[in-house]
Short mmCIF file of C-alpha atoms in Angstrom, two decimals:
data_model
loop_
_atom_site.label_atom_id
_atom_site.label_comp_id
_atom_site.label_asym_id
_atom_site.label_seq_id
_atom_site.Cartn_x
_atom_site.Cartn_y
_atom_site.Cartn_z
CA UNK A 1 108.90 -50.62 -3.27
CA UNK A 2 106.32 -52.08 -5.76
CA UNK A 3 109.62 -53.67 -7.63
CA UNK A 4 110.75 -55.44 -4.25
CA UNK A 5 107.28 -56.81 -4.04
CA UNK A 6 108.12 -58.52 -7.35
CA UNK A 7 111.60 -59.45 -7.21
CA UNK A 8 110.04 -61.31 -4.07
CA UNK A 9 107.33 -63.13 -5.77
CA UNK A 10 109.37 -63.93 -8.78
CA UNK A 11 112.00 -65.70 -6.29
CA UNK A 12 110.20 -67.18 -3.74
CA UNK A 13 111.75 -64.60 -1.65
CA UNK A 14 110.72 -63.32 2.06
CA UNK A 15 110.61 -59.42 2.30
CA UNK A 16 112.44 -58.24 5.39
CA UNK A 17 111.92 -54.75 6.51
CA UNK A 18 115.11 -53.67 9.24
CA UNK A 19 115.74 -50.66 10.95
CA UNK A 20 117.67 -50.29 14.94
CA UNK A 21 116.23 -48.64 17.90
CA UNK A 22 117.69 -47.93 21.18
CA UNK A 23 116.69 -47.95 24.89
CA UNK A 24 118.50 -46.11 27.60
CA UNK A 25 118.17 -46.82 31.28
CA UNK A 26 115.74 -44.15 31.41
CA UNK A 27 112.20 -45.23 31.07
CA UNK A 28 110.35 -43.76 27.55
CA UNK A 29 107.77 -40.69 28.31
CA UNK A 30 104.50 -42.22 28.66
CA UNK A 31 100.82 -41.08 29.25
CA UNK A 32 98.63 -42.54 32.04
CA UNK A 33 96.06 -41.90 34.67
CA UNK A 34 96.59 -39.88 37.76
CA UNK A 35 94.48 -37.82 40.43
CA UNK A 36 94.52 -34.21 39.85
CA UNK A 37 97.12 -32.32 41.59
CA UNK A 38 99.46 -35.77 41.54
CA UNK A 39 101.39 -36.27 38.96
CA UNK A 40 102.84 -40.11 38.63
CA UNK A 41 106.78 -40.49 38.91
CA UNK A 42 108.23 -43.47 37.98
CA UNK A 43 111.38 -44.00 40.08
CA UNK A 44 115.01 -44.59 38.22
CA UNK A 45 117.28 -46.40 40.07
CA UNK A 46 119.94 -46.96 37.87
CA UNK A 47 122.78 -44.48 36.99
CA UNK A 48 125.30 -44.73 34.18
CA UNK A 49 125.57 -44.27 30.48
CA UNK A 50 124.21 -48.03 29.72
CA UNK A 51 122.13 -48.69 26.39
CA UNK A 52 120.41 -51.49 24.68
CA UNK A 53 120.62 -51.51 20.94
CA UNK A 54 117.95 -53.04 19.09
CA UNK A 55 118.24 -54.21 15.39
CA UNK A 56 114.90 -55.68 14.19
CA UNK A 57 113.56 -57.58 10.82
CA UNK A 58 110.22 -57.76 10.40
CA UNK A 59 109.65 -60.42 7.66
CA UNK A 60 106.68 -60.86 5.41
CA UNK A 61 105.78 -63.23 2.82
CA UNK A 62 102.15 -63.91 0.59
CA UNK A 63 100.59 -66.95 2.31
CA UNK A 64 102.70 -67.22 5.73
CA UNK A 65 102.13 -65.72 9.07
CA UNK A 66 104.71 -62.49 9.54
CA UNK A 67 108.01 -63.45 11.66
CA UNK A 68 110.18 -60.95 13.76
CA UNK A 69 113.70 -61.41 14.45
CA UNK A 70 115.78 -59.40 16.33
CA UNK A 71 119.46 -59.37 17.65
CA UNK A 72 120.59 -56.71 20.59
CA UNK A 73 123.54 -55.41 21.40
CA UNK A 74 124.84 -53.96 24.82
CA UNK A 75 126.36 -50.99 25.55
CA UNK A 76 128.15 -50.70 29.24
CA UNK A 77 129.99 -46.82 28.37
CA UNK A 78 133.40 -48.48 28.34
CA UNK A 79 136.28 -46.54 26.88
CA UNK A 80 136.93 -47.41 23.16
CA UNK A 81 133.51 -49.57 22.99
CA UNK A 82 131.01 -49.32 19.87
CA UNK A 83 128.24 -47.29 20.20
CA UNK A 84 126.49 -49.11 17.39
CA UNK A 85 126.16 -52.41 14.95
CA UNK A 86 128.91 -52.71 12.68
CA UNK A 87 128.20 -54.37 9.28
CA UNK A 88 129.83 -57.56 10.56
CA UNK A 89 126.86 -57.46 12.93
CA UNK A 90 124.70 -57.08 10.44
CA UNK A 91 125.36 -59.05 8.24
CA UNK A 92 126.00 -62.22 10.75
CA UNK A 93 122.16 -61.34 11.69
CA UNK A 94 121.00 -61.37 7.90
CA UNK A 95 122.97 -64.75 7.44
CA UNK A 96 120.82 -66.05 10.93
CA UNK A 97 117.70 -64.63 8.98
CA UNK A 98 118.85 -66.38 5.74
CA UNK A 99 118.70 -69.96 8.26
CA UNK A 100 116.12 -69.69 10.12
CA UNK A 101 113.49 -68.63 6.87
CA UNK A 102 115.35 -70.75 4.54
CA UNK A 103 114.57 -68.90 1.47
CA UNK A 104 116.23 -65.87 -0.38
CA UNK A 105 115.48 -62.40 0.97
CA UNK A 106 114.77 -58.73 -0.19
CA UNK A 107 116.14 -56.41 2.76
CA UNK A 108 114.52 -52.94 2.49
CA UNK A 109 116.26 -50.51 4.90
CA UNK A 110 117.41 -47.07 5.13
CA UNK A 111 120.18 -45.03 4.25
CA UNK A 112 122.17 -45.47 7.34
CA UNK A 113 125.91 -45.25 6.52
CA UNK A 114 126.53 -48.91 7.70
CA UNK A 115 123.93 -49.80 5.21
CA UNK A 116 125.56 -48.57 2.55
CA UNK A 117 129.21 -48.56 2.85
CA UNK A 118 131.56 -50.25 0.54
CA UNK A 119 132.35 -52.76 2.66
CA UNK A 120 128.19 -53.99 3.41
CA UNK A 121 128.06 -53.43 -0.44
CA UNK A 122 130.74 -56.17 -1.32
CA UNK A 123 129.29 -58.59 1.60
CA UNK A 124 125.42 -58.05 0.20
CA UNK A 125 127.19 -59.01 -3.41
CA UNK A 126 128.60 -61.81 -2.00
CA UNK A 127 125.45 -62.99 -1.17
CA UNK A 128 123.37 -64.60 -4.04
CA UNK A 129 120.02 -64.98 -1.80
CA UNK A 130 120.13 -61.51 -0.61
CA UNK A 131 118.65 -58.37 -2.49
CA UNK A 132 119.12 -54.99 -0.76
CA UNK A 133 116.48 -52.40 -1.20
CA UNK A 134 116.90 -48.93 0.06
CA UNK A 135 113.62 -46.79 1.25
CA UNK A 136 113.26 -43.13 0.31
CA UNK A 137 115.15 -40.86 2.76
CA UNK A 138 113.53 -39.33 5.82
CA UNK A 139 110.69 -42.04 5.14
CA UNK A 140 110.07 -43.95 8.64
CA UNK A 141 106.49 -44.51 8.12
CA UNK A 142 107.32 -46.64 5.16
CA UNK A 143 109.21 -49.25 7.46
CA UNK A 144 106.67 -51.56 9.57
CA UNK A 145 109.49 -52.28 11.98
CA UNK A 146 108.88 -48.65 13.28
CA UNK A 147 105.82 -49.96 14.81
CA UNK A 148 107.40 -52.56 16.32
CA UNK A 149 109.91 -50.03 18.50
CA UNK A 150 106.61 -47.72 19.11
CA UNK A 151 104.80 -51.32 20.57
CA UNK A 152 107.79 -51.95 22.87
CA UNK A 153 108.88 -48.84 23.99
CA UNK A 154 104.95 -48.00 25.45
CA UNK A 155 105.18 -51.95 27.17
CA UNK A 156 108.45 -50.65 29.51
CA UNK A 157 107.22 -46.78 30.40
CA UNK A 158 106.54 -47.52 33.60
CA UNK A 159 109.36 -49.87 34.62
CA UNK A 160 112.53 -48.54 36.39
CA UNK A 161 115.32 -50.95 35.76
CA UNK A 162 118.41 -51.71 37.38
CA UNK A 163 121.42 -51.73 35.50
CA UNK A 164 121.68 -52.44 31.61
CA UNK A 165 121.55 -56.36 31.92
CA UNK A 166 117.87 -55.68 33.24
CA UNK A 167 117.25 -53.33 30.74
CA UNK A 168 118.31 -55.84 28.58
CA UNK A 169 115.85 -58.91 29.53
CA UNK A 170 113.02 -56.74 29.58
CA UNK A 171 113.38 -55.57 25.96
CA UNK A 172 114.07 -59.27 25.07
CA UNK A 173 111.00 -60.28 26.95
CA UNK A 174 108.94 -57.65 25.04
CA UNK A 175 110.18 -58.52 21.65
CA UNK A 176 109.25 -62.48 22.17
CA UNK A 177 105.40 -61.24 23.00
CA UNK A 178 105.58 -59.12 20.27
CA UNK A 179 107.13 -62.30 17.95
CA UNK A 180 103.94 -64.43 19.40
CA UNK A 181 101.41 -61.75 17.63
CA UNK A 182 100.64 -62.31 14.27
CA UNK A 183 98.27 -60.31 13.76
CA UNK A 184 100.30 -57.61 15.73
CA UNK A 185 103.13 -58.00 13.19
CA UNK A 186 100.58 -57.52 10.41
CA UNK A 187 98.59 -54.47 11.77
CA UNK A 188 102.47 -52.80 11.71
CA UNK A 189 102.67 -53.59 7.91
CA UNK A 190 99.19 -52.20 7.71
CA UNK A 191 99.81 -48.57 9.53
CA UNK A 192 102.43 -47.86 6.32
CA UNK A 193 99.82 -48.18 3.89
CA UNK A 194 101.27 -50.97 1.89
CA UNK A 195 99.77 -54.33 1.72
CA UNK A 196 102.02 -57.56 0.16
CA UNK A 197 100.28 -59.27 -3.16
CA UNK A 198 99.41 -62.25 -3.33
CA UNK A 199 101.82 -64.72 -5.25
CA UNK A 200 100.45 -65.70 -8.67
CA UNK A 201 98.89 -69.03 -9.09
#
């Protein structure tokens, strides 16, 4: 990690932390208040095998506020669909990071197999602003975007949706709060421990 931190600094470069979550139509578990003897039920009204996917970059940089960007994917249970992103989606999403933060970028992720098959190998190489940097396995608390699925997940406990386009907009709705939080977004990078340095002078 410490030589992504200064392969970033030595480029100018943005480091983006990624990593997917999910959401079915089932709310998330969630702790709240209740009198004794009744115990809160949230109401699903939905049915089906509908899911939300979720893929997330948090993005940090010495001397700028942190950015978020996220892309989702929808999942209706249709015969022959994909239950997942596919490195075309991926990498279409790193090329929209590569826009919108208009400098090169050091992508630290895990060892998902669409992270590292051939195929994302040869479009990463293709690439000259991108830098792929792969965390240690079975190592979630070294990726800040974990907190951001742990922050949105406890924001929809208690909602019952109605079909997977709902689902859908509330996610999306969470995720733009959550973009609007700087120091949210920070605190994440803070719960792993690491802290970025600053660029030299």
């Amino acid at each position: 990690m410490a030589g992504g931190k200064r392969l970033a600094a030595a480029r100018g470069a943005w480091i983006c932390f990624q990593d997917e979550a999910g959401q079915t139509l089932r709310p998330p578990k969630s702790r709240t208040w209740a009198r004794r003897g009744r115990t809160p039920v949230v109401a699903v009204s939905a049915t089906g095998s509908g899911r939300v996917s979720i893929a997330g970059l948090l993005c940090l940089k010495p001397g700028q506020r942190g950015r978020l960007l996220w892309r989702t994917r929808l999942h209706r249970g249709r015969p022959g669909e994909r239950g997942s992103f596919s490195e075309d989606d991926y990498i279409a999403f790193l090329d929209q990071a590569h826009q919108r933060l208009n400098a090169p970028i050091v992508l630290v992720w895990d060892n998902l197999n669409t992270h590292v098959s051939r195929r994302m190998r040869a479009l990463i190489a293709a690439r000259h602003w991108l830098t792929a940097v792969r965390l240690p396995a079975y190592a979630p608390d070294l990726n800040p975007t974990e907190g951001v699925w742990s922050w949105m997940k406890r924001g929809i406990a208690n909602i019952a949706v109605h079909g997977v386009d709902h689902l859908a907009d509330i996610v999306k709705h969470r995720l733009r709060a959550c973009q609007q939080q700087t120091d949210l977004i920070a605190g994440f990078l803070a719960q792993t421990g690491m802290a970025l340095d600053p660029e030299p002078p």
